mmCIF file of C-alpha atoms in Angstrom:
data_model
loop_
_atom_site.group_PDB
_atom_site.id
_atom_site.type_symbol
_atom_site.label_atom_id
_atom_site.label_comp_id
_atom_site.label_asym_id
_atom_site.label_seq_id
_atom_site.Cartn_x
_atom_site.Cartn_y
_atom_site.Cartn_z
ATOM 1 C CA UNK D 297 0.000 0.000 0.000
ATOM 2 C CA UNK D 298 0.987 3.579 -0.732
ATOM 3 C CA UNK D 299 0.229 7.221 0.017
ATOM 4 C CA UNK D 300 0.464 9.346 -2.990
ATOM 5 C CA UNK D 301 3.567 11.444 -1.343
ATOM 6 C CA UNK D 302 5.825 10.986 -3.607
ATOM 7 C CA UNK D 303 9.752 9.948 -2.304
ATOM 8 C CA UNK D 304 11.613 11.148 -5.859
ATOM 9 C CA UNK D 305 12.201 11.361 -9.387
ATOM 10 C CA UNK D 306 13.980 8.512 -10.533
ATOM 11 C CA UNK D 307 15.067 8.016 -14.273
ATOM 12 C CA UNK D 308 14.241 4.758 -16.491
ATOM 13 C CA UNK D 309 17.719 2.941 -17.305
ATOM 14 C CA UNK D 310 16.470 0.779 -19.950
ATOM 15 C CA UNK D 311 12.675 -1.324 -20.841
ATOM 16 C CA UNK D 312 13.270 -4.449 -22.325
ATOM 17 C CA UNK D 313 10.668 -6.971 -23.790
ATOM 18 C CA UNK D 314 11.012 -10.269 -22.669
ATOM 19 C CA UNK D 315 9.155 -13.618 -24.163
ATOM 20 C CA UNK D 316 5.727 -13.364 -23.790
ATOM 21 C CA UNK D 317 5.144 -10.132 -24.026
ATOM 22 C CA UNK D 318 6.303 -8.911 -20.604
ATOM 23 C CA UNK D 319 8.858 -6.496 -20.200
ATOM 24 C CA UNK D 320 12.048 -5.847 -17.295
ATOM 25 C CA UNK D 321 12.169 -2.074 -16.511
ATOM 26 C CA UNK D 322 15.203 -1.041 -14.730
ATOM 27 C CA UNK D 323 15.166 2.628 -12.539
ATOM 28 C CA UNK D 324 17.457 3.939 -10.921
ATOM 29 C CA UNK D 325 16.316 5.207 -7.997
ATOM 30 C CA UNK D 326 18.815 6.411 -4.928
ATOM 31 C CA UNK D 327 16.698 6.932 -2.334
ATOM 32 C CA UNK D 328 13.925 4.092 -2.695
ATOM 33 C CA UNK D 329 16.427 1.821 -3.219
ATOM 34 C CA UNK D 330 18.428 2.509 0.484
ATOM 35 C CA UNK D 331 16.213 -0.042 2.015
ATOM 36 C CA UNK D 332 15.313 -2.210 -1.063
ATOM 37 C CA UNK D 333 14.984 -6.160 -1.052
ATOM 38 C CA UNK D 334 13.774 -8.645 -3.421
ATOM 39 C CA UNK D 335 10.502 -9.005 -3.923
ATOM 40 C CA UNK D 336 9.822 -5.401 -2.098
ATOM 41 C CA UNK D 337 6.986 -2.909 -3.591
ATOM 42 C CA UNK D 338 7.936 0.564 -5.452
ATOM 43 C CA UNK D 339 5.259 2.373 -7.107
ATOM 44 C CA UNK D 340 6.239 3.389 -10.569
ATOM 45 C CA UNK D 341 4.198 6.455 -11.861
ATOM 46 C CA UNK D 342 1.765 5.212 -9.779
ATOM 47 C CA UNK D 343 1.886 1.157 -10.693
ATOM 48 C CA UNK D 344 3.262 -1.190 -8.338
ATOM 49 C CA UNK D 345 5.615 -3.255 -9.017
ATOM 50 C CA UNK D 346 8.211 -5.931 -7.409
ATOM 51 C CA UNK D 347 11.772 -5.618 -7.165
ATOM 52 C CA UNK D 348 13.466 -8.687 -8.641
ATOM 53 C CA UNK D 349 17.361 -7.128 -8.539
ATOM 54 C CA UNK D 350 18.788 -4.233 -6.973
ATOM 55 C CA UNK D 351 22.129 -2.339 -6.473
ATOM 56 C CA UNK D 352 24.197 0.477 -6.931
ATOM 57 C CA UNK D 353 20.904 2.908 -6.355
ATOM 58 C CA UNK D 354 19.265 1.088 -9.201
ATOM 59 C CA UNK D 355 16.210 -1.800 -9.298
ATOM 60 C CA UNK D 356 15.001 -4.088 -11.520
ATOM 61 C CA UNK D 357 11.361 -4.692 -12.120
ATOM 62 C CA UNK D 358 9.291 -6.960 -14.313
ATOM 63 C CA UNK D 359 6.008 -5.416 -16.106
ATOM 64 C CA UNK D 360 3.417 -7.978 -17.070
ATOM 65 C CA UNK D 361 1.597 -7.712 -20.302
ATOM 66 C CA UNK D 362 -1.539 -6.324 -18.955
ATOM 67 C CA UNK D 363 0.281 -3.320 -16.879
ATOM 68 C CA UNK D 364 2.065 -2.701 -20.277
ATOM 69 C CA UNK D 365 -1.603 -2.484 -21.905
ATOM 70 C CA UNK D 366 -3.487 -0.598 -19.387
ATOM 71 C CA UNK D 367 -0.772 2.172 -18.228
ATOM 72 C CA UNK D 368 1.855 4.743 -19.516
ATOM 73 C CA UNK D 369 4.677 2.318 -18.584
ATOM 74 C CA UNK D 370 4.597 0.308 -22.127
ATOM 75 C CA UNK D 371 5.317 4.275 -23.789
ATOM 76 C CA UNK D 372 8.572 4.771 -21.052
ATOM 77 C CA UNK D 373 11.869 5.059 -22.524
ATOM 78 C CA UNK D 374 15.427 5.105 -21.730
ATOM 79 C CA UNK D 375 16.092 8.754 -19.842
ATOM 80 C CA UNK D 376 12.352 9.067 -19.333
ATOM 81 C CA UNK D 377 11.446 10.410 -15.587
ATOM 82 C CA UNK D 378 9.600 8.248 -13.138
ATOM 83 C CA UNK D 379 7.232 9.267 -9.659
ATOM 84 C CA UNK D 380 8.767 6.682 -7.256
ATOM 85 C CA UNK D 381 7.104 5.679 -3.976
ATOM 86 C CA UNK D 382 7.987 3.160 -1.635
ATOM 87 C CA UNK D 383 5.353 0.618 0.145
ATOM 88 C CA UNK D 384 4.069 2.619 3.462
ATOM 89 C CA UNK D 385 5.645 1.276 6.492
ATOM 90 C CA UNK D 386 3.052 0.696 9.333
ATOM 91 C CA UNK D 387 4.554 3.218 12.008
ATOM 92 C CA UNK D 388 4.622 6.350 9.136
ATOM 93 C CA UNK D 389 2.051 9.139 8.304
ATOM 94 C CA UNK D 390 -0.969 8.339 5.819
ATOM 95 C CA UNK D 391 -0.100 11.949 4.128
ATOM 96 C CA UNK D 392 -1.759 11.411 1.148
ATOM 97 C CA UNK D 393 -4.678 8.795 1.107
ATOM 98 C CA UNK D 394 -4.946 5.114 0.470
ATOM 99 C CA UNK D 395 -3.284 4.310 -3.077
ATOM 100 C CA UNK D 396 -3.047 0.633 -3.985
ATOM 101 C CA UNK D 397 -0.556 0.844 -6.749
ATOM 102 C CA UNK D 398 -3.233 -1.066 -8.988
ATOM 103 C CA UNK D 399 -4.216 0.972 -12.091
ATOM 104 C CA UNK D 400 -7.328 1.219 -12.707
ATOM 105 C CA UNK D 401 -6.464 2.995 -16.727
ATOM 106 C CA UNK D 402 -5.520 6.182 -17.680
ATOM 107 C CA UNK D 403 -6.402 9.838 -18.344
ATOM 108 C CA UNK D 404 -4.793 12.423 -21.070
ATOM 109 C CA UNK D 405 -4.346 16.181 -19.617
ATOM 110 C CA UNK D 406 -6.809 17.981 -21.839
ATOM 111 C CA UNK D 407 -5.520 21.232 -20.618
ATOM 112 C CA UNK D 408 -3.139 23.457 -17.774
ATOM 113 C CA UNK D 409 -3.673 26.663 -16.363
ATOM 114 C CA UNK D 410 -1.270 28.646 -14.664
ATOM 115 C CA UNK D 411 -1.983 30.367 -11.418
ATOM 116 C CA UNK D 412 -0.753 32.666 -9.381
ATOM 117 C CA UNK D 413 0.690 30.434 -7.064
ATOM 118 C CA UNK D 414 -0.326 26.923 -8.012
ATOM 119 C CA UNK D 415 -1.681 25.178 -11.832
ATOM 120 C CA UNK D 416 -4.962 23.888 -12.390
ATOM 121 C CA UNK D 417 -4.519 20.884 -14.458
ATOM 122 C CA UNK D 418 -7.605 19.162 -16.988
ATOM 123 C CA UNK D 419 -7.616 15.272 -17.265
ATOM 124 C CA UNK D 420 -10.111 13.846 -19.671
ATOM 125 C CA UNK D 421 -10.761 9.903 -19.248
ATOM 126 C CA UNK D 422 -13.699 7.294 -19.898
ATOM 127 C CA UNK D 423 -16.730 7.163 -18.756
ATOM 128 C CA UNK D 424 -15.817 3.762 -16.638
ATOM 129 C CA UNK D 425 -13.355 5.400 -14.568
ATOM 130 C CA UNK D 426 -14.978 9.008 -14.702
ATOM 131 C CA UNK D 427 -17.677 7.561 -12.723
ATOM 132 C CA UNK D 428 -15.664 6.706 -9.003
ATOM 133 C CA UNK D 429 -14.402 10.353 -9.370
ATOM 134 C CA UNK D 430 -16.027 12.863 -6.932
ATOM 135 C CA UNK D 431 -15.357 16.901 -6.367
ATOM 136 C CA UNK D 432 -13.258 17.040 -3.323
ATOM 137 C CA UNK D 433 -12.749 13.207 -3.558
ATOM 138 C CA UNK D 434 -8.858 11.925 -3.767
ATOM 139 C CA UNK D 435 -7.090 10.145 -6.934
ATOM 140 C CA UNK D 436 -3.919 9.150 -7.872
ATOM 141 C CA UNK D 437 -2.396 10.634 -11.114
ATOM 142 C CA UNK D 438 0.575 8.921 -11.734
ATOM 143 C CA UNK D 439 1.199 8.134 -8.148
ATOM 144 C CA UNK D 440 0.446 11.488 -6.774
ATOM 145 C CA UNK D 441 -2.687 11.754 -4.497
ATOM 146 C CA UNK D 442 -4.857 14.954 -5.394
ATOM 147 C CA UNK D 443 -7.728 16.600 -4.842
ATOM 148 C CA UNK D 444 -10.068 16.767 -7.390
ATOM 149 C CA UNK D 445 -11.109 20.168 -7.772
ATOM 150 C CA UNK D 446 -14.318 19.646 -10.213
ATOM 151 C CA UNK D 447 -16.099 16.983 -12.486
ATOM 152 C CA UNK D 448 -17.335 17.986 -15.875
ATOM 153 C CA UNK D 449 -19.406 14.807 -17.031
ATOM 154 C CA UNK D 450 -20.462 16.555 -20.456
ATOM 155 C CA UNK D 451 -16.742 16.829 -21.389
ATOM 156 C CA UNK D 452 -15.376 13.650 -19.469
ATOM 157 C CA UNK D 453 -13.148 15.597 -17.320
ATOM 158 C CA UNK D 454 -11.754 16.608 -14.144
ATOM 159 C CA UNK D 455 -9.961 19.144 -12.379
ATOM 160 C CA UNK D 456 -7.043 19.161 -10.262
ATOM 161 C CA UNK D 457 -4.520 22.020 -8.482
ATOM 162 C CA UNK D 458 -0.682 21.186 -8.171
ATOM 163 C CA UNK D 459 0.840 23.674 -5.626
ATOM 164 C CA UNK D 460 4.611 24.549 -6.939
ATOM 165 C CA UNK D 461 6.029 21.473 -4.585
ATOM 166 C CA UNK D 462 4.007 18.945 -6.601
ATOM 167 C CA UNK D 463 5.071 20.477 -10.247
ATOM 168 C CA UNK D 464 8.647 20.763 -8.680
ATOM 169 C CA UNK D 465 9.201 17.402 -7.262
ATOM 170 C CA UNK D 466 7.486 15.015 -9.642
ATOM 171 C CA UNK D 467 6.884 14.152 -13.460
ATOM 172 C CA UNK D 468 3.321 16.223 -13.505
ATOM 173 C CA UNK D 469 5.594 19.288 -13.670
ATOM 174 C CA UNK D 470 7.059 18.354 -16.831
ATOM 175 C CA UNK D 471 3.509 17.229 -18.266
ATOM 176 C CA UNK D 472 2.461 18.805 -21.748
ATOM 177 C CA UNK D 473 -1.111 18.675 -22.863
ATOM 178 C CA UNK D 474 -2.079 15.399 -24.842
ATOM 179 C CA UNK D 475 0.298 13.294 -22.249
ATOM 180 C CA UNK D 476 -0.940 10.096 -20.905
ATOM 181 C CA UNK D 477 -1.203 9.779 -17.349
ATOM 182 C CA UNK D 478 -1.817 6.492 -14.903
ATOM 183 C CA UNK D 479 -4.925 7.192 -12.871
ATOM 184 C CA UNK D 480 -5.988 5.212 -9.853
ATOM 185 C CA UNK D 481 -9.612 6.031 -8.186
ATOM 186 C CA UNK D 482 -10.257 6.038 -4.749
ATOM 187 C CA UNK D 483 -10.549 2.430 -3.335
ATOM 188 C CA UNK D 484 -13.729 3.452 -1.098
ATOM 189 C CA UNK D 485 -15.848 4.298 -4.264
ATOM 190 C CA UNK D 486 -15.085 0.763 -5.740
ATOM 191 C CA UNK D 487 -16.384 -1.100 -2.445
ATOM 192 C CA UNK D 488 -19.318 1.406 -2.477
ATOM 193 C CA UNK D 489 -20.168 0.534 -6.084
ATOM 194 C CA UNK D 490 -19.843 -3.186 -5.467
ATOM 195 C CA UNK D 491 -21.616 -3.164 -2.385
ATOM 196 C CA UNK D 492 -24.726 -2.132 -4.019
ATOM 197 C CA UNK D 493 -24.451 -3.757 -7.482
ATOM 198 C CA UNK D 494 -24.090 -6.844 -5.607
ATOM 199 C CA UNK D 495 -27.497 -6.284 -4.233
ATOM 200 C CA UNK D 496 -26.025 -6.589 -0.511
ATOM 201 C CA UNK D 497 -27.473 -3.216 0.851
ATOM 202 C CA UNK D 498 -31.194 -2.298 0.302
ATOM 203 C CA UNK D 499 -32.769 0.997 -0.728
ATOM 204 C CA UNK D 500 -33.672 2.276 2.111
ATOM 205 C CA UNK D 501 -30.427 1.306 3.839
ATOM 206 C CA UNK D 502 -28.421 3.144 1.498
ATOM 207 C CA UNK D 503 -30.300 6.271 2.493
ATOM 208 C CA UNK D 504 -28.645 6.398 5.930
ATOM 209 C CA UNK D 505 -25.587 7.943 5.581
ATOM 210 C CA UNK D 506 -24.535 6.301 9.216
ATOM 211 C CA UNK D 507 -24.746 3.289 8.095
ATOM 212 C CA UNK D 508 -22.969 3.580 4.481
ATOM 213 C CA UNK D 509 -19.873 4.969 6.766
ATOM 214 C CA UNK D 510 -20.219 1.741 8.865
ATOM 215 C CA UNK D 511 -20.095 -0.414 5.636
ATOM 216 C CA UNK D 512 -17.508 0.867 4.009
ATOM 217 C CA UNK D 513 -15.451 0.761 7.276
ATOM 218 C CA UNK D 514 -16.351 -2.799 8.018
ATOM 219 C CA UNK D 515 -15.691 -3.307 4.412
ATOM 220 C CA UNK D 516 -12.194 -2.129 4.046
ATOM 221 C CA UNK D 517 -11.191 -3.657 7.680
ATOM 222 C CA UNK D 518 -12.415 -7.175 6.595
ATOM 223 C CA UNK D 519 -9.891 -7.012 3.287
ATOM 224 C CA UNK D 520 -7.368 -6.101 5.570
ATOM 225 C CA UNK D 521 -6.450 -2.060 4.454
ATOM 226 C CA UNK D 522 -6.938 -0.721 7.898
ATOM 227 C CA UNK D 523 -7.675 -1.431 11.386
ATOM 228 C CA UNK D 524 -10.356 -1.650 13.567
ATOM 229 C CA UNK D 525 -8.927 1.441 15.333
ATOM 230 C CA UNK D 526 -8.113 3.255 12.374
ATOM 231 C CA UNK D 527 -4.885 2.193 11.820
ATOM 232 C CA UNK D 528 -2.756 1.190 8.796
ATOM 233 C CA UNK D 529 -1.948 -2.501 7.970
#
């Protein structure tokens, strides 16, 4: 599991295909890499992934087929920069919010907008993932946890601010209009939707906003993402 704070910039060494259409993407990556051990999590741009070989400030990952289809990390190339994030360790700060590392597709920044002292950034995506995304709700745009500022349903977009630490400090700074970007929605609005697509919570249940807290708590302490006192796993 992740926050969204981002630890640093790393830069892509190489992406090579392997058999099968899989790939081994190699980062290098001082400062996540201090504590690293095989088969430890690092969020990539927002994608986790498992270190197979380390060393020297650099890691090795493999990329399965289906994270090369569904993210930006099939378009990375040698040189290319890189949001890295270590797993959270139980005793730290939840800073940002609660980011799996599991992709849920991406977005393409339909437009920026400079501030005075921040940017207001456009992301246009489909309809499936346009849906979990809520005004003042969190997301994860290439690893970075925001707060989404607006949603424009006619257009298929959202809004988001980056204050001048987030366009200094990782790769949304350097982000031109027409990029691709890995989004991640927040995990509560995919146990809400399954909850009552299921058919597990009636009507006039859902109408008690008391008890959709309580199931959504119960529902994210049975899969193990926090604990029954609120803290992290």
């Amino acid at each position: 599991m992740f926050t969204g704070i981002i630890e640093e910039l790393g830069t892509v060494e190489s992406l090579d295909l392997l058999d099968g259409d899989a790939a081994r993407l190699t980062i290098r990556g001082p400062k996540v890499t201090e504590d690293a051990a095989h088969g430890a999590s690092i969020a990539v741009n927002g994608c986790c992934l498992t270190v197979v070989e380390y060393g020297g400030g650099v890691f090795t990952a493999d990329v399965m087929r289906e994270t090369l289809e569904r993210t930006s990390l099939g378009g990375l190339q040698k040189g290319s920069p890189v949001n890295l994030e270590r797993a959270v360790a139980a005793h730290e700060r939840l800073g940002g919010h609660i980011v799996q590392g599991h992709v849920d597709g991406t977005g393409t920044i339909a437009g920026r907008t400079p501030g005075e002292h921040w940017e207001d950034v456009r992301i246009a995506t489909s309809p499936e993932i346009l849906k979990y995304v809520a005004e003042k709700g969190s997301i994860a745009i290439d690893g970075v946890s925001l707060t989404v500022t607006d949603v424009d349903d006619a257009s298929g977009t959202f809004g988001v601010s980056l204050i001048p630490t987030t366009l200094e400090l990782t790769v949304l700074g350097g982000n031109s209009v027409g990029d691709t970007v890995n989004l991640e929605v927040d995990v509560i609005a995919k146990y809400v939707e399954r909850l009552l697509t299921a058919g597990n919570v009636k009507d006039s249940v859902v109408n008690d906003s008391i008890v959709k807290d309580s199931i959504v708590k119960d529902s994210i302490v049975k899969d193990n993402i926090v604990t029954d006192n609120g803290g992290v796993r």
